[in-house]
Coordinates of C-alpha atoms and ligand atoms in Angstrom, one line a residue:
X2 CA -0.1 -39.0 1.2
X3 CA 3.9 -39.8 0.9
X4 CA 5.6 -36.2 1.3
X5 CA 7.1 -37.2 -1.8
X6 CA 4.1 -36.7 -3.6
X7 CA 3.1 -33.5 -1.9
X8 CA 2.2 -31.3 -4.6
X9 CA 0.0 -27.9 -3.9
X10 CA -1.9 -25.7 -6.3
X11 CA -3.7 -22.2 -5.0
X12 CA -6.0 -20.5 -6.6
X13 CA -6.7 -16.8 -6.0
X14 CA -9.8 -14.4 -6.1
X15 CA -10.5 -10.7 -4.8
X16 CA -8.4 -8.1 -3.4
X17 CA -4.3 -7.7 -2.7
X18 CA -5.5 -8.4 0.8
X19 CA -6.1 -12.3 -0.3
X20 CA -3.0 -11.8 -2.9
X21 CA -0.7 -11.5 0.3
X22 CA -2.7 -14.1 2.4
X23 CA -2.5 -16.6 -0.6
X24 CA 1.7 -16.0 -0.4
X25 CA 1.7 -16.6 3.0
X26 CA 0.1 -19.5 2.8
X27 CA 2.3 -20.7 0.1
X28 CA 5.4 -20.5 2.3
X29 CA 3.7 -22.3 4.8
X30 CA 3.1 -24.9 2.3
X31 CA 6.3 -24.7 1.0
X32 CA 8.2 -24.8 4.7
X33 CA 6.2 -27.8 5.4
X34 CA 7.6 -29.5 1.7
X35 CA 4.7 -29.5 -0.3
X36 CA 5.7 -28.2 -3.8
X37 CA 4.1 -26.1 -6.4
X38 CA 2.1 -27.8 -8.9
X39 CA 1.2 -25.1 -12.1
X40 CA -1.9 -27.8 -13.0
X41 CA -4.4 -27.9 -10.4
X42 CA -5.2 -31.1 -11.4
X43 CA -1.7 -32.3 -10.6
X44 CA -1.9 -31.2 -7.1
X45 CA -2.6 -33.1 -4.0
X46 CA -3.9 -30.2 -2.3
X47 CA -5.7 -27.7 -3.5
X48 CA -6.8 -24.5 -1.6
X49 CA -9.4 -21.9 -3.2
X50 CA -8.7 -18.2 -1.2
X51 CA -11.9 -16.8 -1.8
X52 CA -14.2 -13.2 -2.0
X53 CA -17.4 -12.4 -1.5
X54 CA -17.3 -8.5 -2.3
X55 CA -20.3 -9.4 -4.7
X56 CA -22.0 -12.2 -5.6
X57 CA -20.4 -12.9 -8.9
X58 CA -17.3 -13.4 -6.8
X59 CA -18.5 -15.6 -4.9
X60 CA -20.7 -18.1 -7.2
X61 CA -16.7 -18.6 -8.5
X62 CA -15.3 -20.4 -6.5
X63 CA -18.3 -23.1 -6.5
X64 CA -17.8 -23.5 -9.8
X65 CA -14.6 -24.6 -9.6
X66 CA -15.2 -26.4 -6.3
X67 CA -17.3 -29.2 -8.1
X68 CA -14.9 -30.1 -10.3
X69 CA -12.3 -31.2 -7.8
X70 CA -14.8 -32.4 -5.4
X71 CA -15.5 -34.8 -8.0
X72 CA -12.2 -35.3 -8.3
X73 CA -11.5 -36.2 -4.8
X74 CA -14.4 -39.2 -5.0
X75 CA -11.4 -41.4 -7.5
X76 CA -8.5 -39.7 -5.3
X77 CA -9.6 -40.2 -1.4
X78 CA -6.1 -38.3 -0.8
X79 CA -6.9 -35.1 -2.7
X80 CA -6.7 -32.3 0.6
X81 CA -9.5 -29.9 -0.8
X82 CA -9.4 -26.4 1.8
X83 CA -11.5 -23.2 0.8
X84 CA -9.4 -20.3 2.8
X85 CA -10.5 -16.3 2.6
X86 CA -14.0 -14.5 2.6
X87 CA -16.4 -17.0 1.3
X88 CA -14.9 -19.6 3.7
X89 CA -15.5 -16.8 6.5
X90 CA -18.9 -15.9 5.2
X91 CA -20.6 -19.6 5.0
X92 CA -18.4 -21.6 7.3
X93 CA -19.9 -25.2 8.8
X94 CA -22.6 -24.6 5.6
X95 CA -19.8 -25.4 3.5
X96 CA -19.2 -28.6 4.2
X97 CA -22.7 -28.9 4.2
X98 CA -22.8 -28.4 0.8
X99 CA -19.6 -29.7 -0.3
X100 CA -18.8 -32.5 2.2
X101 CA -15.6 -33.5 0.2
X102 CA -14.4 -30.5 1.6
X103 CA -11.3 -31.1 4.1
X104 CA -10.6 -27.8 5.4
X105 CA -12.8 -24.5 5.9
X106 CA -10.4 -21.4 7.1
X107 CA -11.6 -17.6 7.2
X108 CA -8.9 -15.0 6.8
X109 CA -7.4 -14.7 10.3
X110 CA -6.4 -17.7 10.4
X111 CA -4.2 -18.2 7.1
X112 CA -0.9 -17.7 9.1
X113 CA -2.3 -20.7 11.1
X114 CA -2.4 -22.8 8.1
X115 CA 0.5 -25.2 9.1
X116 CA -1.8 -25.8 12.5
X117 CA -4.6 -26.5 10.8
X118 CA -3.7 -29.1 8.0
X119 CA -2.1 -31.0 10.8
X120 CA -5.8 -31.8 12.4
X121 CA -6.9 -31.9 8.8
X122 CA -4.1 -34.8 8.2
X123 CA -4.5 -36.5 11.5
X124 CA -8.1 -37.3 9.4
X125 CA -10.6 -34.3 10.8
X126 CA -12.9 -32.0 8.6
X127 CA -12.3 -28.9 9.8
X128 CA -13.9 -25.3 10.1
X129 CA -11.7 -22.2 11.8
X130 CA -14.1 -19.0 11.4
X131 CA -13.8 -18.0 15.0
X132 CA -12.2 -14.7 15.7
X133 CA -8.4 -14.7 16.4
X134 CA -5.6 -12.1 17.4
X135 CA -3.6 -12.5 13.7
X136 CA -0.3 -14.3 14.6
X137 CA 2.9 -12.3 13.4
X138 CA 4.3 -14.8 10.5
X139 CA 7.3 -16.6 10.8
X140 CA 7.2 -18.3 7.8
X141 CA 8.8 -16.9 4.4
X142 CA 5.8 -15.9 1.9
X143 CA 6.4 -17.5 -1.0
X144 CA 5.7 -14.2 -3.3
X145 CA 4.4 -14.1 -7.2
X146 CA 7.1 -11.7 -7.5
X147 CA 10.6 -10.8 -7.0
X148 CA 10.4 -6.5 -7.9
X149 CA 7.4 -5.5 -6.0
X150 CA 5.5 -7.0 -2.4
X151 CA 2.7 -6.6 -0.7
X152 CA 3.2 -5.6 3.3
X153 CA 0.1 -6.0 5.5
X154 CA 0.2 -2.8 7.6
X155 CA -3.7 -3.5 9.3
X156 CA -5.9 -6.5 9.0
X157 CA -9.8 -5.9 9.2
X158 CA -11.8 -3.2 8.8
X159 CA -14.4 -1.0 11.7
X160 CA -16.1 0.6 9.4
X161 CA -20.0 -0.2 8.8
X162 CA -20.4 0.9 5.2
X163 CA -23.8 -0.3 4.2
X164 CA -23.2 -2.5 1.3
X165 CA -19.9 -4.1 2.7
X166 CA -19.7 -7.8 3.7
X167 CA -15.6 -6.9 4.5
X168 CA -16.0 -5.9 7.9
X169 CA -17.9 -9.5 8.6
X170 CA -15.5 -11.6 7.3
X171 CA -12.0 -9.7 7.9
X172 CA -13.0 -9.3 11.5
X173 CA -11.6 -6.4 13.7
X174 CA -8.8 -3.9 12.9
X175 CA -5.9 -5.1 13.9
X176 CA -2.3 -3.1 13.4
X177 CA 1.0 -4.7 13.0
X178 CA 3.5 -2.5 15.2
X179 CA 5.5 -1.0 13.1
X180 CA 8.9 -2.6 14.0
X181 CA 7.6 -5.6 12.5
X182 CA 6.4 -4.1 9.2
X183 CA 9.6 -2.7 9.0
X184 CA 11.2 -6.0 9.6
X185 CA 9.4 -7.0 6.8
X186 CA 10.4 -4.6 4.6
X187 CA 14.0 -4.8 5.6
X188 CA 14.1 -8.5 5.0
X189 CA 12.6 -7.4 1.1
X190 CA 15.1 -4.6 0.7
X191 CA 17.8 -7.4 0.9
X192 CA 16.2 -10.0 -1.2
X193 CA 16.2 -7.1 -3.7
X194 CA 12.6 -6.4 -3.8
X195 CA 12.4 -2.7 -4.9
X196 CA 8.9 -1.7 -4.4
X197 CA 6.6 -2.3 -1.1
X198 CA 2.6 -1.9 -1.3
X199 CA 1.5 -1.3 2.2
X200 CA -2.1 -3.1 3.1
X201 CA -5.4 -1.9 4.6
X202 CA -8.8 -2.2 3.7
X203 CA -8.7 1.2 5.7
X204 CA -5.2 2.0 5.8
X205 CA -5.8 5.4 7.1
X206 CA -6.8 3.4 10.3
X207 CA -3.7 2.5 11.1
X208 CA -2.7 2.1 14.4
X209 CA -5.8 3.1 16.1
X210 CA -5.9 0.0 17.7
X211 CA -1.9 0.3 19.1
X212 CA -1.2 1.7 22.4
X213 CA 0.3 5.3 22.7
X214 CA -0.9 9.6 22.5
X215 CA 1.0 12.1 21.7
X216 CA 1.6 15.5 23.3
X217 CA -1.2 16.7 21.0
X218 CA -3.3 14.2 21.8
X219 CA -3.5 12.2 18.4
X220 CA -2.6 8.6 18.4
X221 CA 1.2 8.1 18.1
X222 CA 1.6 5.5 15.6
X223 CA -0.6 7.2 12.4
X224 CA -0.5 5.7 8.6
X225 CA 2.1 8.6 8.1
X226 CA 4.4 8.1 11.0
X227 CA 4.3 4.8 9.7
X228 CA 6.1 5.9 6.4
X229 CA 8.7 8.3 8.0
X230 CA 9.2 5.1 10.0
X231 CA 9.9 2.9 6.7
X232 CA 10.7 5.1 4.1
X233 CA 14.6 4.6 4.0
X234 CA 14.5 1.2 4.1
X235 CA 17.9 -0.4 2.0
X236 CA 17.2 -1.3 -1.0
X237 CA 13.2 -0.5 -1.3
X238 CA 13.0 2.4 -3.9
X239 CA 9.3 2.9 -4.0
X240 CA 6.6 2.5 -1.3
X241 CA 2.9 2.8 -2.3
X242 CA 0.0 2.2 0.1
X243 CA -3.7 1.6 -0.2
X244 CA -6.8 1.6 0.5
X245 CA -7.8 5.1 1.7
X246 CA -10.8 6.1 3.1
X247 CA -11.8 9.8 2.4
X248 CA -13.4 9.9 6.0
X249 CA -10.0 10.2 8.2
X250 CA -7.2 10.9 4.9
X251 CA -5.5 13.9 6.1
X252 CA -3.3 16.9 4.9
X253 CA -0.7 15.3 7.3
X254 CA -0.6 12.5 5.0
X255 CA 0.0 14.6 1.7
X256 CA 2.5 16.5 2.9
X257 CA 4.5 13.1 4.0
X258 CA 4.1 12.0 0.7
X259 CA 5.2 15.0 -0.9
X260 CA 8.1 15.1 1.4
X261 CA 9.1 11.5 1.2
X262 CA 11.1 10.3 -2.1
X263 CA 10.3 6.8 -2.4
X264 CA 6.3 6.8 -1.8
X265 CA 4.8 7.1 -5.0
X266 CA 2.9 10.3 -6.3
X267 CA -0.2 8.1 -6.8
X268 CA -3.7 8.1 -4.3
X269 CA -6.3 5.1 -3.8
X270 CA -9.1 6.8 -2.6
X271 CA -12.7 5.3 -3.0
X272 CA -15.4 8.0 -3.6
X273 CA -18.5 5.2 -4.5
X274 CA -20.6 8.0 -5.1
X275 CA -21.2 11.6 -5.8
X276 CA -24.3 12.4 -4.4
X277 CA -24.4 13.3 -0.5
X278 CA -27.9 11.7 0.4
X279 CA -26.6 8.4 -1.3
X280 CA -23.4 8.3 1.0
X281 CA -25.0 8.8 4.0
X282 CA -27.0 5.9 3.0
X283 CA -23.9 4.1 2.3
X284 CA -22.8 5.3 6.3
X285 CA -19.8 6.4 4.5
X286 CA -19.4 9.8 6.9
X287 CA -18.3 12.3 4.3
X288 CA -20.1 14.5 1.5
X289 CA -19.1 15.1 -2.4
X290 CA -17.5 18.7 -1.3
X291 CA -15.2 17.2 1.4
X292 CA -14.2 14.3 -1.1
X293 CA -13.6 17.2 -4.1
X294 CA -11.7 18.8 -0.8
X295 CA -9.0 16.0 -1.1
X296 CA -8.1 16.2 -4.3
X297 CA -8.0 19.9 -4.8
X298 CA -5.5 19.7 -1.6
X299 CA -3.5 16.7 -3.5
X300 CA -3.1 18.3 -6.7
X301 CA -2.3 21.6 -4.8
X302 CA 0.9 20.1 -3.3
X303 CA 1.1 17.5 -6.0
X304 CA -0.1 18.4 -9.3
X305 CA 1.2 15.4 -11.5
X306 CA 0.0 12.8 -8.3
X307 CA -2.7 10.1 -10.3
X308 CA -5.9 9.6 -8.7
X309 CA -7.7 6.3 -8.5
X310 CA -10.8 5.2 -6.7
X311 CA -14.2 3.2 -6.6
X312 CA -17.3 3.6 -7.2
X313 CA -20.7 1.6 -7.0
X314 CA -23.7 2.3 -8.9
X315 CA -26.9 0.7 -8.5
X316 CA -27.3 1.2 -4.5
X317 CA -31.1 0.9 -3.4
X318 CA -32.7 4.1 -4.1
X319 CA -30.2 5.7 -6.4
X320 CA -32.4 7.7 -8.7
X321 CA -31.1 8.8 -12.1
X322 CA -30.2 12.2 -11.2
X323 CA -28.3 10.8 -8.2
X324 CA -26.4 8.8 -10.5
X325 CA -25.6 11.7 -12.8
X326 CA -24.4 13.3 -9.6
X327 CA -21.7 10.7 -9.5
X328 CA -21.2 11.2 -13.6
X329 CA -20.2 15.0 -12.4
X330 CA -17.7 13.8 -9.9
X331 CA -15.8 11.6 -12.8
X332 CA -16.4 14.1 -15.0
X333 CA -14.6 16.7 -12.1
X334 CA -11.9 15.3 -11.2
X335 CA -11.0 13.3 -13.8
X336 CA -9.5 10.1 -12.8
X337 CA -6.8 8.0 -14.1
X338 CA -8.4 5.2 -13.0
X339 CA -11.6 3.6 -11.9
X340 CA -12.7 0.5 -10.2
X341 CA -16.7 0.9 -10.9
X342 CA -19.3 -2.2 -9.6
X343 CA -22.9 -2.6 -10.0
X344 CA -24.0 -3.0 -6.7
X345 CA -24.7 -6.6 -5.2
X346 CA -27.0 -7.2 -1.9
X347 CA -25.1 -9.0 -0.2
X348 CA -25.7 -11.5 3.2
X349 CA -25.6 -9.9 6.8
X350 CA -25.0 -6.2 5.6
X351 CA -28.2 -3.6 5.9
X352 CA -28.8 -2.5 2.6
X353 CA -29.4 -6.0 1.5
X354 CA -32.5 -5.8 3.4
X355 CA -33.8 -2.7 1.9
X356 CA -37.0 -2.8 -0.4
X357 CA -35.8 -0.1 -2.4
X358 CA -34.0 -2.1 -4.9
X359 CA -32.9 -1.4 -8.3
X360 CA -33.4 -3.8 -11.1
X361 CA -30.7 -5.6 -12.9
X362 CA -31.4 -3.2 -15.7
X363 CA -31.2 -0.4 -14.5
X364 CA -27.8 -1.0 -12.6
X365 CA -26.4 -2.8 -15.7
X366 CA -27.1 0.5 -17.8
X367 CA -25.6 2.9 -15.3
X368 CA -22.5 1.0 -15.1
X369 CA -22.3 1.0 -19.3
X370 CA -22.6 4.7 -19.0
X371 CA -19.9 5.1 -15.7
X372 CA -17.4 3.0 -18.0
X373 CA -17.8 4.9 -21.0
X374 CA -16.8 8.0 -18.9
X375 CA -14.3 6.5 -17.3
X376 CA -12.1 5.5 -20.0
X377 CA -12.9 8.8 -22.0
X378 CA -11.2 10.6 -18.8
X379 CA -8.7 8.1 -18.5
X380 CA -7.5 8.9 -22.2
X381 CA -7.5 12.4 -21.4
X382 CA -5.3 11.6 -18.1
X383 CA -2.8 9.8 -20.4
X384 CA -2.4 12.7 -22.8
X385 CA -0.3 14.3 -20.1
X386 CA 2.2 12.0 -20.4
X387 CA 3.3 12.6 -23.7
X388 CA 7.1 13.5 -24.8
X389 CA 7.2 13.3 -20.6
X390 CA 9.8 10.7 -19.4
X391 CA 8.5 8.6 -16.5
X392 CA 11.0 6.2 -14.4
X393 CA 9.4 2.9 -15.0
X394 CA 10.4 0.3 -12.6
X395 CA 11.1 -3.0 -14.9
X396 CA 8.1 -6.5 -13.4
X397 CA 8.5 -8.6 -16.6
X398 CA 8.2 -9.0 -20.3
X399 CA 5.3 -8.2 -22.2
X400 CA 3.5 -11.2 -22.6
X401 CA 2.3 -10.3 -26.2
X402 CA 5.8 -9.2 -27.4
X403 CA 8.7 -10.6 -25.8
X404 CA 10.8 -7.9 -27.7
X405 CA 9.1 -5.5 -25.0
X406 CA 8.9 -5.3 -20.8
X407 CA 6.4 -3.5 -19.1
X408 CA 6.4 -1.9 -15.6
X409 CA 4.7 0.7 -14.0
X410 CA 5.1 4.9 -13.3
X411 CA 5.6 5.9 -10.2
X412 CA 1.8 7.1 -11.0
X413 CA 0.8 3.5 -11.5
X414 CA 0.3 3.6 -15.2
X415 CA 1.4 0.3 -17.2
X416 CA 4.1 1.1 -19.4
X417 CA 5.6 -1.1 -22.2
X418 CA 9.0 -0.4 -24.2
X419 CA 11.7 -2.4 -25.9
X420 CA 14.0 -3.8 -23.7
X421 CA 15.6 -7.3 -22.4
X422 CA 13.8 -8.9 -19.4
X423 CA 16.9 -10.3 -17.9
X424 CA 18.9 -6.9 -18.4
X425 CA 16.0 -5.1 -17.2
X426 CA 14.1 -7.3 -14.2
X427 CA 14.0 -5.1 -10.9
X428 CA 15.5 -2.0 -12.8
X429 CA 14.1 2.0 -12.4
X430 CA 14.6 3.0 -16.0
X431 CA 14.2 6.5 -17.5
X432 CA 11.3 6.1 -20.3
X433 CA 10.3 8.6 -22.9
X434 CA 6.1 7.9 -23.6
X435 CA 5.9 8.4 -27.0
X436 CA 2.1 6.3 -27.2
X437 CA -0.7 6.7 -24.9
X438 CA -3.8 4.8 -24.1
X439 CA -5.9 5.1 -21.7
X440 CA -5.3 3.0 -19.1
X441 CA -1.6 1.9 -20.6
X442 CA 1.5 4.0 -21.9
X443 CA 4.3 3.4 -24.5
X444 CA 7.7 5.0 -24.5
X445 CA 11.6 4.4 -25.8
X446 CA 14.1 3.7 -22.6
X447 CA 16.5 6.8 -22.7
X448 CA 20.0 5.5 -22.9
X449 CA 21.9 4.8 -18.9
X450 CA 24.5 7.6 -18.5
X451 CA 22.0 10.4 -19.6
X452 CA 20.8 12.1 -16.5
X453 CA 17.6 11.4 -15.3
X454 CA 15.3 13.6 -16.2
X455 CA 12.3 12.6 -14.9
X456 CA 14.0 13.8 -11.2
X457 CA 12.3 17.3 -12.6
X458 CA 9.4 16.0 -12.8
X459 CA 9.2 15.3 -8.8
X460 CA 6.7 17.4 -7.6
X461 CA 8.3 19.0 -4.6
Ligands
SAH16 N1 -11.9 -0.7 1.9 C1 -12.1 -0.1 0.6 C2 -12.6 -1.1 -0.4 C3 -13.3 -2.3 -0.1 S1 -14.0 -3.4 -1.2 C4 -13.0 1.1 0.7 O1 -13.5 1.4 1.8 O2 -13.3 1.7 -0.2 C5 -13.5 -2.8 -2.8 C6 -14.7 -2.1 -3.5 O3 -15.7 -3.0 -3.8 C7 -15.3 -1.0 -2.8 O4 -14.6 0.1 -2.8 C8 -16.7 -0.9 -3.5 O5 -16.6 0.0 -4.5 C9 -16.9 -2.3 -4.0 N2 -18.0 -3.0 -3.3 C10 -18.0 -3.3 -2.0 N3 -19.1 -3.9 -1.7 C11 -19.9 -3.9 -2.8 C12 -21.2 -4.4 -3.1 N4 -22.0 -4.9 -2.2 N5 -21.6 -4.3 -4.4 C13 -20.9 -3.7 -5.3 N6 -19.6 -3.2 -5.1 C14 -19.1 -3.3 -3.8
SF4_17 FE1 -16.0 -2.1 3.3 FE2 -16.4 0.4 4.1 FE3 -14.6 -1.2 5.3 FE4 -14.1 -0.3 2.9 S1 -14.3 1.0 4.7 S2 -13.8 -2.4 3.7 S3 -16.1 -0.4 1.9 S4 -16.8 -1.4 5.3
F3S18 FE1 -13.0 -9.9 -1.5 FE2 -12.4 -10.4 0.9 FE3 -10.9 -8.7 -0.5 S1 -14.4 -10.1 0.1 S2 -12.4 -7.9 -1.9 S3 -11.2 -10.9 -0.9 S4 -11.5 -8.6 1.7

């Protein structure tokens, strides 16, 4: 292959977790001259970054495998890598099963990607799933876009839910110190990035694994030290963070949020169920009435903050009244948005083995009935957004009406209005909502020198 002629083409699946790997990877692509190609089929290397959350993830990327495998039997210089859970997951099997394959990387090693393609160059087929301390990057990500980043704050996840394959193929947790996640952030502020999302698949695990105790005998570096660390930043106007895990989220950590300016009035936090028994099963080490606990304490301190989360029906055993039991937590709390999944057994986690099972049916229904709910609540979320104005921080145009751009609320709601892209790209603007939906919002930009309203709105 003539570096000339190096053209690359990624494709992405799963979680923001593999959205940030995949632009790391890019930049190491990109440092070591390959070039973006838009058509896959124009590229001479192609790398899938993979999940395997449920099986429908995962039979993806063999779909599109074939096709390019195929490919590479005309084009012998084709470089064809599967990176990210799937890779982690089935490793040496496959290349088994696709021997065109050139390169098989789990997720700990996509900073090592330069290292790798040189063996894969130097003419080897080769398979990195063994466990690694992650490498701090010193390459550039090459990032999808230019208002808002992802920041990896901890890699990995120790948690044993029952269902989860996550643990298996992320590996460990393993913290960033937080100098170097503010170095990140500092490098964004100046490249005008104005909004940071910090990573974990358990961020409320941060630092556990970093040396140091306090006087009071909690670890010193803690998910909120973390953002009185980062929060004034140059140039970063909103911070967001995610994934929380109800087990360790703590009042500390609201209070911080209320306190802090930039980080966003919005929570993460994954219920998957509503009924106790079923979350034990799940190994998920809290009960309905501590997760209700949360929120009531959010919406104490923060009563416009918007709640999302995730649930899972379907889980082996779930009767129909456990079910309705998560039902009455939607119908609670009343979230503005919902992730829901049918669950899906998956390899080398316990509940796959169980012989309590649900049928397809039965899991396909439940889910019908969990979305129905969802978006009724969702509506009902919106309505409180009416005649409100919201500062809307300005990603792109509207792809269905160029007249309009759309950004988000500092709640995380998708908001269109009219407006220029190349006026408005990277800008907070004052919006009026003057149409809600239930998972988007429409408004009219209020005019620059009128004072920003939406500053009442703050919640402390
Ligand atoms: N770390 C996060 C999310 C991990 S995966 C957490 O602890 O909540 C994202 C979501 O996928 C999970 O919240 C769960 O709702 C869903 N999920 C995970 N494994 C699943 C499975 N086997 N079947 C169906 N949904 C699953
Ligand atoms: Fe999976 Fe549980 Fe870890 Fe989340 S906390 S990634 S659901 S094992
Ligand atoms: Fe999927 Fe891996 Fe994320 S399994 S959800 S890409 S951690």
């Amino acid at each position: 292959m003539s570096r000339a002629s190096r053209r690359y083409h990624i494709t992405t699946f799963g979680c923001q977790m593999n959205k940030a790997d995949s632009e790391r990877m890019a930049g190491i692509l990109e440092t070591l001259g390959f070039e973006w190609a838009e058509e896959p089929d124009e590229a001479n290397l192609i790398l899938y970054n993979t999940c395997t959350i449920r099986d429908n993830a995962e039979q993806k990327v063999y779909s599109y495998l074939g096709r390019q495998a195929k490919r590479k039997q005309t084009e012998p210089d084709l470089t064809l890598i599967v990176a990210g859970c799937v890779a982690q997951q089935e490793g040496e099997k496959l290349l088994r099963r696709v021997p065109e394959l050139d390169l098989v990387m789990g997720p700990q090693h996509a900073n090592r990607l330069a290292d790798l393609l040189e063996q894969v160059l130097s003419g080897n087929q080769v398979v990195a799933t063994e466990p690694v301390h992650i490498m701090e990057d010193i390459t550039k990500p090459r990032r999808d876009s230019q208002v808002t980043a992802w920041v990896n704050v901890i890699y990995g996840c120790n948690e044993r839910c029952t269902y989860c394959v996550v643990p298996n193929v992320r590996g460990v947790e393993q913290s960033r110190t937080p100098a170097a996640i503010r170095a990140e952030m500092e490098a964004l502020g100046q490249q005008g990035f104005k909004e940071v999302t910090l990573l974990g698949q358990n961020i409320d695990a941060y630092g556990r694994d970093l040396p140091g105790v306090t006087a009071e005998g909690r670890h010193q570096h803690t998910l909120t030290d973390l953002l009185y660390f980062v929060h004034d930043v140059p140039g970063i106007e909103r911070i967001r963070f995610a994934t929380s895990h109800p087990r360790y989220f703590t009042d500390r950590l609201i209070r911080a949020c209320a306190e802090l300016p930039k980080v966003c009035e919005h929570f993460h936090i994954p219920f998957q169920s509503g009924d106790n028994n079923l979350l034990k099963a799940m190994s998920r080490g809290y009960t309905h009435e501590r997760y209700r606990r949360i929120i009531d304490s959010i919406r104490a301190i923060m009563p416009h903050a918007s709640i999302s989360a995730d649930a899972i029906v379907g889980f082996p055993g779930e009767t129909e009244a456990q079910f309705e039991k998560t039902l009455e937590l939607v119908e609670d709390i009343g979230f503005d948005q919902l992730n829901t999944a049918a669950y899906s057994p998956r390899p080398g986690t316990p509940a796959a083995l169980w012989d309590n099972q649900l049928s397809e049916t039965v899991k396909s229904d439940r889910l019908q009935r969990l979305n129905h709910l969802v978006s009724i609540k969702a509506a009902e979320r919106s309505q409180r957004y009416l005649g409100r104005v919201e500062e809307v921080l300005v990603e792109a145009a509207n792809e269905k009406d160029p007249t309009q751009v759309m950004g988000r609320t500092r709640g995380n709601r998708l908001t269109f209005f009219t407006g220029n892209i190349q006026q408005l790209h990277g800008q907070v603007v004052p919006v009026k909502i003057t149409q809600v939906r239930p998972f988007s919002l429409s408004g009219e930009p209020l005019v620059a020198d009128q004072p920003q309203e939406s500053r009442n709105l703050s919640p402390v």
